Coordinates of C-alpha atoms (C1' of nucleotides) in Angstrom, one line a residue:
Chain A
M430 CA -22.2 24.4 -22.5
S431 CA -23.4 21.3 -24.4
A432 CA -26.6 21.6 -22.4
A433 CA -28.3 24.7 -21.3
H434 CA -29.9 22.7 -18.6
P435 CA -29.3 19.1 -17.7
S436 CA -32.4 17.6 -19.2
A437 CA -32.1 19.4 -22.5
P438 CA -29.1 18.0 -24.3
A439 CA -28.1 19.7 -27.5
G440 CA -30.3 17.8 -29.9
M441 CA -28.1 15.1 -31.3
P442 CA -27.4 13.1 -28.1
L443 CA -31.0 12.2 -27.4
A444 CA -31.3 10.6 -30.8
R445 CA -28.1 8.7 -30.2
L446 CA -29.3 7.6 -26.9
D447 CA -32.3 5.8 -28.4
E448 CA -30.2 4.5 -31.2
G449 CA -27.6 3.1 -28.8
Y450 CA -30.1 1.9 -26.2
P451 CA -33.2 0.6 -27.8
V452 CA -34.3 -0.5 -24.4
L453 CA -34.5 3.0 -23.2
A454 CA -36.6 4.0 -26.2
A455 CA -38.9 1.1 -25.3
L456 CA -39.5 2.2 -21.7
S457 CA -43.0 2.8 -20.5
P458 CA -44.1 6.4 -21.2
S459 CA -43.9 7.3 -17.5
G460 CA -40.5 5.7 -17.1
R461 CA -39.2 7.4 -20.1
Q462 CA -40.5 10.7 -18.7
R463 CA -38.7 10.2 -15.4
L464 CA -35.6 9.2 -17.2
L465 CA -35.5 12.3 -19.3
E466 CA -36.3 14.6 -16.4
A467 CA -33.7 13.2 -14.1
A468 CA -30.9 12.5 -16.5
R469 CA -27.8 14.7 -16.3
W470 CA -25.7 14.9 -19.5
M471 CA -22.0 15.2 -19.7
R472 CA -19.6 15.6 -22.5
V473 CA -16.1 15.1 -21.4
P474 CA -12.8 15.3 -23.3
A475 CA -10.5 12.3 -23.9
G476 CA -8.4 11.2 -21.0
T477 CA -10.8 12.4 -18.3
C478 CA -10.8 10.3 -15.2
L479 CA -14.5 9.5 -14.4
F480 CA -13.9 7.5 -11.3
D481 CA -11.0 6.0 -9.3
E482 CA -10.4 3.4 -6.6
H483 CA -12.5 4.3 -3.6
Q484 CA -14.2 7.1 -5.4
A485 CA -17.4 6.5 -7.1
C486 CA -19.2 8.7 -9.5
E487 CA -22.6 9.7 -8.3
G488 CA -24.9 8.2 -10.9
F489 CA -25.4 5.4 -13.3
P490 CA -23.5 6.3 -16.4
F491 CA -24.9 5.4 -19.9
V492 CA -22.2 5.8 -22.5
V493 CA -23.8 7.5 -25.5
D494 CA -20.7 8.2 -27.5
G495 CA -17.0 7.4 -27.0
S496 CA -15.8 4.9 -24.6
I497 CA -14.4 4.4 -21.1
R498 CA -11.4 2.3 -20.4
V499 CA -11.5 0.7 -17.0
V500 CA -8.2 -0.3 -15.5
K501 CA -6.8 -1.8 -12.4
S502 CA -3.6 -0.3 -11.4
A503 CA -0.8 -2.0 -9.6
P504 CA 1.1 -0.6 -6.6
N505 CA 4.2 -0.3 -8.8
G506 CA 2.4 1.8 -11.4
R507 CA 1.7 -0.7 -14.0
E508 CA -1.9 -1.1 -15.2
L509 CA -4.1 -3.8 -16.5
P510 CA -7.2 -2.9 -18.5
L511 CA -10.2 -4.8 -17.2
Y512 CA -12.7 -3.9 -19.9
R513 CA -14.1 -1.1 -22.0
V514 CA -17.5 0.4 -21.8
G515 CA -18.6 1.5 -25.2
A516 CA -21.7 3.3 -26.6
G517 CA -24.8 1.3 -25.7
E518 CA -23.4 0.0 -22.4
T519 CA -23.6 1.2 -18.9
C520 CA -20.6 0.9 -16.6
I521 CA -21.5 -2.2 -14.8
L522 CA -18.8 -1.5 -12.3
S523 CA -20.6 1.7 -11.2
T524 CA -23.8 -0.2 -11.1
S525 CA -22.3 -2.9 -9.0
C526 CA -20.8 -0.4 -6.6
L527 CA -23.9 1.7 -6.3
L528 CA -26.4 -1.1 -6.0
G529 CA -24.1 -3.2 -3.8
H530 CA -22.8 -0.5 -1.7
E531 CA -19.3 -1.7 -2.4
D532 CA -16.3 0.5 -2.9
Y533 CA -14.7 1.1 -6.3
R534 CA -11.7 -1.0 -7.1
A535 CA -10.6 0.4 -10.4
R536 CA -10.1 3.6 -12.4
G537 CA -12.2 4.6 -15.4
V538 CA -10.7 7.0 -18.0
T539 CA -12.4 8.2 -21.2
E540 CA -10.6 7.1 -24.4
G541 CA -11.9 9.7 -26.7
E542 CA -14.3 12.5 -26.3
T543 CA -17.2 10.9 -24.6
V544 CA -20.8 11.7 -24.1
L545 CA -22.6 10.2 -21.2
M546 CA -25.9 10.3 -19.4
L547 CA -25.9 10.1 -15.7
L548 CA -29.0 8.7 -13.9
P549 CA -29.6 9.2 -10.2
Q550 CA -29.6 6.0 -8.3
A551 CA -33.3 6.3 -7.3
V552 CA -34.5 6.6 -10.9
F553 CA -32.3 3.8 -12.0
E554 CA -33.7 1.5 -9.3
D555 CA -37.2 2.5 -10.3
L556 CA -36.5 1.7 -13.9
L557 CA -35.5 -1.8 -12.9
D558 CA -39.2 -2.4 -12.2
E559 CA -39.6 -2.6 -15.9
R560 CA -38.6 -6.1 -17.0
P561 CA -37.0 -5.3 -20.4
F562 CA -34.7 -2.8 -18.8
R563 CA -33.9 -5.2 -16.0
E564 CA -33.0 -7.9 -18.6
F565 CA -30.8 -5.4 -20.3
V566 CA -28.9 -4.7 -17.1
F567 CA -28.6 -8.3 -16.2
H568 CA -27.3 -9.0 -19.6
L569 CA -24.6 -6.5 -19.2
F570 CA -23.7 -8.0 -15.8
A571 CA -23.4 -11.4 -17.4
E572 CA -21.2 -10.2 -20.2
R573 CA -19.0 -8.3 -17.8
I574 CA -18.6 -11.3 -15.4
A575 CA -17.8 -13.6 -18.3
G576 CA -15.3 -11.0 -19.5
L577 CA -13.6 -10.8 -16.1
M578 CA -13.4 -14.5 -15.8
Q579 CA -11.9 -14.7 -19.3
L580 CA -9.4 -12.1 -18.1
I581 CA -8.5 -14.1 -15.0
E582 CA -7.9 -17.1 -17.2
E583 CA -5.6 -15.1 -19.4
V584 CA -3.5 -13.5 -16.8
A585 CA -3.3 -16.6 -14.7
F586 CA -2.7 -19.2 -17.3
R587 CA -1.6 -17.8 -20.7
R588 CA 1.8 -16.8 -21.7
L589 CA 2.4 -13.3 -22.9
D590 CA 3.1 -14.4 -26.5
Q591 CA -0.3 -16.1 -26.5
R592 CA -2.0 -13.1 -25.3
L593 CA -0.2 -10.8 -27.6
A594 CA -1.1 -13.0 -30.6
A595 CA -4.7 -12.9 -29.6
Q596 CA -4.5 -9.2 -29.2
L597 CA -3.4 -8.8 -32.8
L598 CA -6.2 -10.8 -34.3
G599 CA -9.5 -9.6 -35.4
K600 CA -8.6 -6.0 -36.0
G601 CA -7.9 -6.0 -39.7
R602 CA -4.9 -6.8 -41.8
T603 CA -2.7 -4.0 -40.5
L604 CA -3.0 -2.3 -37.2
R605 CA -1.6 1.1 -36.5
L606 CA -0.4 1.3 -33.0
T607 CA 2.8 1.4 -31.1
H608 CA 4.4 -1.4 -29.2
Q609 CA 3.8 0.7 -26.1
Q610 CA 0.1 0.7 -26.7
L611 CA 0.1 -3.0 -27.1
A612 CA 2.0 -3.4 -23.9
D613 CA -0.5 -1.2 -22.1
E614 CA -3.3 -3.4 -23.3
L615 CA -1.6 -6.5 -21.9
G616 CA -0.5 -4.9 -18.7
S617 CA 3.1 -5.5 -19.7
V618 CA 6.1 -3.4 -20.9
R619 CA 7.3 -2.2 -24.2
E620 CA 10.5 -4.2 -24.4
I621 CA 8.8 -7.5 -24.0
V622 CA 6.3 -6.7 -26.6
S623 CA 9.0 -5.6 -29.0
R624 CA 10.9 -8.9 -28.3
L625 CA 7.8 -11.0 -28.9
L626 CA 6.8 -9.1 -32.0
K627 CA 10.3 -9.7 -33.3
G628 CA 9.8 -13.3 -32.7
F629 CA 6.5 -13.3 -34.6
A630 CA 8.2 -11.5 -37.5
D631 CA 11.0 -14.0 -37.6
Q632 CA 8.3 -16.7 -37.9
G633 CA 6.8 -14.9 -40.7
L634 CA 3.6 -14.2 -38.8
V635 CA 3.7 -10.5 -39.1
R636 CA 5.7 -7.7 -40.7
L637 CA 6.6 -4.8 -38.6
G638 CA 6.9 -1.1 -39.4
R639 CA 6.9 2.1 -37.4
E640 CA 3.6 2.3 -35.6
Q641 CA 2.2 -0.6 -37.5
V642 CA 1.9 -4.3 -37.5
E643 CA 0.9 -6.1 -40.6
I644 CA -0.7 -9.5 -40.2
L645 CA 0.8 -12.0 -42.6
D646 CA -0.4 -15.3 -41.2
P647 CA -3.6 -15.1 -39.2
A648 CA -3.8 -18.8 -38.9
G649 CA -0.3 -19.0 -37.5
L650 CA -1.1 -16.3 -35.0
R651 CA -4.2 -18.2 -33.9
R652 CA -2.1 -21.2 -33.3
T653 CA 0.3 -19.2 -31.3
A654 CA -2.5 -17.7 -29.4
S655 CA -3.9 -21.0 -28.5
G656 CA -0.5 -22.2 -27.2
E657 CA 0.6 -24.6 -29.9
P658 CA 4.3 -24.8 -30.4
A659 CA 5.8 -22.6 -33.1
R660 CA 6.3 -24.6 -36.3
S661 CA 9.4 -24.0 -38.3
A662 CA 9.2 -22.7 -41.8
G663 CA 10.4 -26.0 -43.3
Chain B
M1169 CA -35.5 -40.0 0.8
S1170 CA -34.6 -36.5 1.7
A1171 CA -37.7 -35.4 -0.3
A1172 CA -40.8 -37.4 -1.0
H1173 CA -41.5 -34.9 -3.7
P1174 CA -39.6 -31.8 -4.8
S1175 CA -41.5 -29.2 -2.9
A1176 CA -41.6 -31.1 0.3
P1177 CA -38.1 -31.2 1.8
A1178 CA -37.5 -33.2 4.9
G1179 CA -38.4 -30.6 7.5
M1180 CA -35.1 -29.1 8.5
P1181 CA -34.0 -27.5 5.2
L1182 CA -36.9 -25.2 4.9
A1183 CA -36.2 -23.7 8.3
R1184 CA -32.6 -23.3 7.3
L1185 CA -33.6 -21.6 4.1
D1186 CA -35.4 -18.9 5.9
E1187 CA -32.6 -18.6 8.3
G1188 CA -29.9 -18.3 5.6
Y1189 CA -32.0 -16.2 3.3
P1190 CA -34.1 -13.7 5.3
V1191 CA -35.0 -12.1 2.0
L1192 CA -36.9 -15.2 1.0
A1193 CA -38.8 -15.3 4.2
A1194 CA -39.8 -11.7 3.5
L1195 CA -41.2 -12.4 0.1
S1196 CA -44.8 -11.5 -0.7
P1197 CA -47.2 -14.4 0.2
S1198 CA -47.8 -15.1 -3.4
G1199 CA -44.1 -15.0 -4.3
R1200 CA -43.3 -17.2 -1.4
Q1201 CA -46.0 -19.6 -2.5
R1202 CA -44.6 -19.8 -6.1
L1203 CA -41.1 -20.3 -4.7
L1204 CA -42.1 -23.2 -2.6
E1205 CA -44.1 -24.8 -5.3
A1206 CA -41.5 -24.6 -7.9
A1207 CA -38.4 -25.2 -5.9
R1208 CA -36.5 -28.4 -6.4
W1209 CA -34.3 -29.6 -3.6
M1210 CA -31.0 -31.4 -3.8
R1211 CA -28.7 -32.9 -1.3
V1212 CA -25.4 -33.8 -2.8
P1213 CA -22.3 -35.4 -1.4
A1214 CA -18.9 -33.7 -1.2
G1215 CA -17.0 -33.4 -4.4
T1216 CA -20.0 -33.4 -6.7
C1217 CA -19.5 -31.4 -9.8
L1218 CA -22.6 -29.2 -10.2
F1219 CA -21.6 -27.5 -13.4
D1220 CA -18.7 -27.3 -15.8
E1221 CA -17.4 -25.1 -18.6
H1222 CA -20.0 -25.0 -21.3
Q1223 CA -22.5 -26.9 -19.3
A1224 CA -25.0 -25.0 -17.1
C1225 CA -27.2 -26.4 -14.4
E1226 CA -30.8 -25.9 -15.2
G1227 CA -31.9 -23.6 -12.3
F1228 CA -30.9 -20.9 -9.9
P1229 CA -29.1 -22.6 -7.1
F1230 CA -29.6 -21.3 -3.5
V1231 CA -27.0 -22.9 -1.3
V1232 CA -28.8 -23.8 1.9
D1233 CA -26.0 -25.8 3.5
G1234 CA -22.4 -26.6 2.6
S1235 CA -20.6 -24.7 0.0
I1236 CA -19.5 -24.7 -3.7
R1237 CA -16.0 -24.1 -4.8
V1238 CA -15.9 -22.5 -8.2
V1239 CA -12.7 -22.9 -10.1
K1240 CA -11.3 -22.0 -13.5
S1241 CA -9.1 -24.7 -14.8
A1242 CA -6.1 -24.3 -17.0
P1243 CA -5.3 -26.2 -20.2
N1244 CA -2.4 -27.8 -18.4
G1245 CA -4.5 -29.1 -15.6
R1246 CA -3.8 -26.5 -12.9
E1247 CA -6.7 -24.8 -11.3
L1248 CA -7.4 -21.4 -9.8
P1249 CA -10.3 -21.0 -7.4
L1250 CA -12.5 -18.1 -8.4
Y1251 CA -14.7 -17.9 -5.3
R1252 CA -16.9 -19.9 -3.0
V1253 CA -20.6 -19.9 -2.7
G1254 CA -21.6 -20.5 0.9
A1255 CA -24.9 -20.9 2.6
G1256 CA -27.0 -17.8 2.1
E1257 CA -25.6 -17.1 -1.3
T1258 CA -26.8 -18.0 -4.8
C1259 CA -24.3 -18.9 -7.4
I1260 CA -24.1 -15.7 -9.2
L1261 CA -22.3 -17.3 -12.0
S1262 CA -25.3 -19.4 -12.8
T1263 CA -27.4 -16.4 -12.5
S1264 CA -25.2 -14.5 -14.8
C1265 CA -25.2 -17.3 -17.3
L1266 CA -28.9 -18.0 -17.2
L1267 CA -30.0 -14.4 -17.3
G1268 CA -27.4 -13.3 -19.8
H1269 CA -27.6 -16.4 -22.0
E1270 CA -23.8 -16.7 -21.8
D1271 CA -21.9 -19.9 -21.5
Y1272 CA -20.4 -21.3 -18.4
R1273 CA -16.7 -20.6 -18.0
A1274 CA -15.9 -22.5 -14.9
R1275 CA -16.5 -25.6 -12.8
G1276 CA -18.4 -25.8 -9.6
V1277 CA -17.7 -28.5 -7.1
T1278 CA -19.3 -29.1 -3.7
E1279 CA -16.8 -28.9 -0.8
G1280 CA -18.8 -30.8 1.7
E1281 CA -22.2 -32.4 1.7
T1282 CA -24.3 -29.6 0.3
V1283 CA -28.0 -28.9 0.3
L1284 CA -29.3 -26.6 -2.4
M1285 CA -32.6 -25.4 -3.7
L1286 CA -33.0 -25.0 -7.4
L1287 CA -35.4 -22.5 -8.8
P1288 CA -36.6 -22.5 -12.4
Q1289 CA -35.6 -19.5 -14.4
A1290 CA -39.1 -18.3 -14.9
V1291 CA -39.9 -18.2 -11.2
F1292 CA -36.6 -16.5 -10.5
E1293 CA -37.3 -13.8 -13.0
D1294 CA -40.7 -13.2 -11.5
L1295 CA -39.3 -12.9 -8.0
L1296 CA -37.1 -10.2 -9.3
D1297 CA -40.2 -8.1 -9.5
E1298 CA -40.0 -7.8 -5.8
R1299 CA -37.6 -5.1 -4.9
P1300 CA -36.0 -6.6 -1.8
F1301 CA -35.2 -9.8 -3.6
R1302 CA -33.8 -7.8 -6.5
E1303 CA -31.6 -5.8 -4.2
F1304 CA -30.4 -9.0 -2.6
V1305 CA -29.4 -10.4 -6.0
F1306 CA -27.7 -7.2 -7.1
H1307 CA -25.8 -7.2 -3.8
L1308 CA -24.5 -10.6 -4.6
F1309 CA -23.5 -9.5 -8.0
A1310 CA -21.7 -6.6 -6.6
E1311 CA -19.8 -8.7 -4.1
R1312 CA -18.9 -11.2 -6.7
I1313 CA -17.6 -8.6 -9.2
A1314 CA -15.6 -7.0 -6.5
G1315 CA -14.2 -10.4 -5.6
L1316 CA -13.2 -11.1 -9.1
M1317 CA -11.6 -7.8 -9.5
Q1318 CA -9.7 -8.4 -6.3
L1319 CA -8.6 -11.8 -7.7
I1320 CA -7.4 -10.2 -10.9
E1321 CA -5.4 -7.8 -8.9
E1322 CA -3.8 -10.6 -7.0
V1323 CA -2.9 -12.9 -9.8
A1324 CA -1.7 -10.0 -12.0
F1325 CA 0.3 -8.0 -9.5
R1326 CA 1.0 -9.8 -6.3
R1327 CA 3.9 -12.2 -5.8
L1328 CA 3.1 -15.6 -4.5
D1329 CA 4.7 -15.0 -1.1
Q1330 CA 2.3 -12.1 -0.6
R1331 CA -0.7 -14.2 -1.6
L1332 CA 0.4 -17.0 0.5
A1333 CA 0.9 -14.8 3.5
A1334 CA -2.6 -13.4 3.0
Q1335 CA -4.0 -16.9 2.7
L1336 CA -2.6 -17.8 6.1
L1337 CA -4.2 -14.9 7.9
G1338 CA -7.6 -14.7 9.5
K1339 CA -8.1 -18.4 10.0
G1340 CA -7.0 -18.8 13.6
R1341 CA -3.7 -19.4 15.2
T1342 CA -2.9 -22.8 13.8
L1343 CA -4.3 -24.1 10.5
R1344 CA -4.5 -27.8 9.7
L1345 CA -3.9 -28.3 6.1
T1346 CA -1.3 -29.6 3.8
H1347 CA 1.0 -27.6 1.6
Q1348 CA -0.8 -29.1 -1.3
Q1349 CA -4.1 -27.7 -0.2
L1350 CA -2.5 -24.2 0.1
A1351 CA -1.0 -24.5 -3.3
D1352 CA -4.4 -25.5 -4.7
E1353 CA -6.0 -22.4 -3.2
L1354 CA -3.4 -20.2 -4.9
G1355 CA -3.4 -22.0 -8.2
S1356 CA 0.2 -22.9 -7.7
V1357 CA 2.2 -26.1 -6.9
R1358 CA 3.3 -27.8 -3.7
E1359 CA 7.1 -27.3 -4.0
I1360 CA 6.8 -23.5 -4.2
V1361 CA 4.5 -23.3 -1.3
S1362 CA 6.9 -25.5 0.8
R1363 CA 9.7 -23.2 -0.3
L1364 CA 7.9 -20.1 0.7
L1365 CA 6.6 -21.5 4.0
K1366 CA 10.2 -22.5 4.8
G1367 CA 11.1 -18.9 4.2
F1368 CA 8.4 -17.7 6.5
A1369 CA 9.5 -20.2 9.1
D1370 CA 13.1 -18.9 8.8
Q1371 CA 11.8 -15.4 9.5
G1372 CA 10.0 -16.6 12.5
L1373 CA 6.6 -15.8 11.1
V1374 CA 5.3 -19.3 11.4
R1375 CA 6.1 -22.7 12.8
L1376 CA 5.6 -25.7 10.6
G1377 CA 4.5 -29.2 11.4
R1378 CA 3.0 -32.1 9.5
E1379 CA -0.3 -30.9 8.1
Q1380 CA -0.2 -27.8 10.2
V1381 CA 1.0 -24.2 10.1
E1382 CA 1.2 -22.3 13.3
I1383 CA 1.0 -18.5 13.0
L1384 CA 3.7 -16.9 15.2
D1385 CA 3.7 -13.4 14.0
P1386 CA 0.5 -12.2 12.3
A1387 CA 1.7 -8.7 12.0
G1388 CA 4.8 -9.9 10.2
L1389 CA 2.7 -11.9 7.9
R1390 CA 0.5 -8.9 7.2
R1391 CA 3.6 -7.0 6.2
T1392 CA 4.7 -9.7 3.9
A1393 CA 1.2 -9.9 2.4
S1394 CA 1.2 -6.2 1.7
G1395 CA 4.6 -6.5 0.0
E1396 CA 6.9 -4.8 2.5
P1397 CA 10.4 -6.1 2.4
A1398 CA 11.2 -8.8 5.0
R1399 CA 12.9 -7.3 8.0
S1400 CA 15.7 -9.1 9.6
A1401 CA 15.5 -10.3 13.2
G1402 CA 18.1 -7.9 14.4
Chain C
dC773 C1' 8.5 -54.1 13.5
dC774 C1' 8.1 -53.9 8.5
dG775 C1' 6.5 -51.9 4.3
dG776 C1' 3.9 -48.7 2.0
dC777 C1' 1.6 -44.3 2.1
dT778 C1' 1.3 -39.4 2.5
dC779 C1' 3.6 -35.3 3.5
dT780 C1' 7.6 -32.4 3.5
dG781 C1' 12.4 -30.5 2.4
dT782 C1' 15.5 -29.3 -1.0
dA783 C1' 18.8 -28.9 -4.8
dA784 C1' 19.5 -28.1 -9.7
dC785 C1' 17.7 -26.5 -13.6
dT786 C1' 14.6 -24.0 -17.0
dC787 C1' 11.4 -20.6 -18.6
dT788 C1' 9.2 -16.2 -18.6
dG789 C1' 8.9 -11.9 -18.0
dG790 C1' 10.8 -7.6 -16.2
dT791 C1' 14.7 -4.1 -15.8
dC792 C1' 18.4 -1.3 -17.4
dA793 C1' 21.0 0.7 -20.6
dC794 C1' 21.8 2.1 -25.0
dA795 C1' 21.9 2.6 -30.1
dG796 C1' 19.7 3.6 -34.1
dA797 C1' 15.7 4.9 -37.0
dC798 C1' 12.2 7.7 -38.3
dC799 C1' 9.8 12.1 -38.0
dC800 C1' 9.1 16.9 -38.0
dG801 C1' 9.7 21.7 -37.0
dG802 C1' 12.6 25.5 -37.5
Chain D
dC735 C1' 20.1 20.3 -42.8
dC736 C1' 20.1 20.2 -37.7
dG737 C1' 18.3 18.8 -33.3
dG738 C1' 15.1 17.1 -30.4
dG739 C1' 11.2 13.9 -29.9
dT740 C1' 9.1 9.5 -30.4
dC741 C1' 9.5 4.8 -31.6
dT742 C1' 12.0 0.5 -32.1
dG743 C1' 15.7 -3.1 -31.6
dT744 C1' 18.8 -5.4 -28.6
dG745 C1' 21.8 -7.3 -25.3
dA746 C1' 23.0 -8.3 -20.4
dC747 C1' 21.2 -9.3 -16.4
dC748 C1' 17.8 -10.6 -12.7
dA749 C1' 13.9 -12.5 -10.1
dG750 C1' 10.0 -15.3 -9.6
dA751 C1' 7.9 -19.3 -10.4
dG752 C1' 7.5 -24.0 -12.3
dT753 C1' 9.7 -28.7 -13.1
dT754 C1' 12.3 -32.7 -12.0
dA755 C1' 14.1 -35.7 -9.1
dC756 C1' 15.0 -37.4 -4.9
dA757 C1' 15.6 -38.1 0.3
dG758 C1' 13.7 -38.4 4.5
dA759 C1' 10.1 -38.1 8.0
dG760 C1' 5.9 -39.2 10.2
dC761 C1' 1.9 -42.4 10.1
dC762 C1' -0.6 -46.6 10.0
dG763 C1' -2.0 -51.2 9.1
dG764 C1' -0.9 -55.9 9.3

DNA sequence: CCGGCTCTGTAACTCTGGTCACAGACCCGG
DNA sequence: CCGGGTCTGTGACCAGAGTTACAGAGCCGG
């Protein structure tokens, strides 16, 4: 009910669209026209599965609000997050699949309530005629590929303590989350994360509390993240 | 001597270009014209490093002959191959970096003597105006992304025996390569590969010889690759 | 045929990370 | 204040993979 009909979202989202995607606001008038006519809007609750392995969604999704967590899941049930799609990004995986006629290889789940705009493939392809839009899309591709390569580096070469330390950095002095959530981010399990965090705490790098991790020594964590040997408190 | 001046390759390569890249043969006359005028040709010997982390090559490479092996290397010196770029493909990593203004995150080394055509960024971007070419490029992006996601799945979730078994399949009945080479493909080390191959041999899946592996039971290898428990010979 | 090279086999050990099984701590509703 | 839920801490154990250190086998040139 957020939209009486597809091209007439309930006020707010359209403003947010332009705000999040300046490139769409800068389209040619005719392109913009086509976009607005063809777009389908969706507002979905948290935890909705938007696509899954071997099952594509039928349009190019522009995330207007909220975010999508894209994960690869293992045969044994564990999962590894590949990346997130936040407001202002399109799900390049969808793009890739639709443009390349490949199959999906991952699952996408909304993290919070999420508003997205779906564009039919034909319209999307037409918009690619406009160079700024095309550059925008390529830019996203580039970021995603760089991100995936980064991820490969991490899972293939970094130890879990390094990855965990990295995970803790850059999110403020104290983070409110459970060990389970951290484990999920790393594609690992709770016990190991608890163990490693305990180690960090013993080194004075963090202080632990229920559902919270307080960063005491960011520099030390950075050292750990980059694989330097732990230095004793002496 | 292979080229008196950049746009005049020594006969053969141009034919191979059209053969390997039908999409380039199908460009508009003006696009084709621009392409041929701006292209720089290179013929490089095996083992040449074309680009490295944080160091891009200065054009869009079209591989006309030979292939490029793109690897991510670990701090400790080990390497994991990310993908290969063969004849008829452009190095999408370069594309990604150049279009997205990101840094390189991997190293590219020619596997055999390799002929490639380098296209200046401006020309490449102009060619993207032509839809078939654009689709070609997006298709490559899609394949590459799918490949990277596949790789993530493998390094994150598969055991080495599974990956090794997969590696052996689809290359004919007997492969001529050393355990070291197999290890390099998997980003592992020789001893482990020897150990695992020995295991395969004990199960009757392969027969081993110096610099060669003979596949005796492809179906069994496929089972191993997909993670099914080894079945005893009884 | 000797000596050196590359390739392979293998044993012993270590390190990481995952699994299992609990115990205890905190939290909140009734 | 009781009781169940969620979260955390921990120890014992295991499996996979990497490391070290050799021994031996096949190959080849001189």
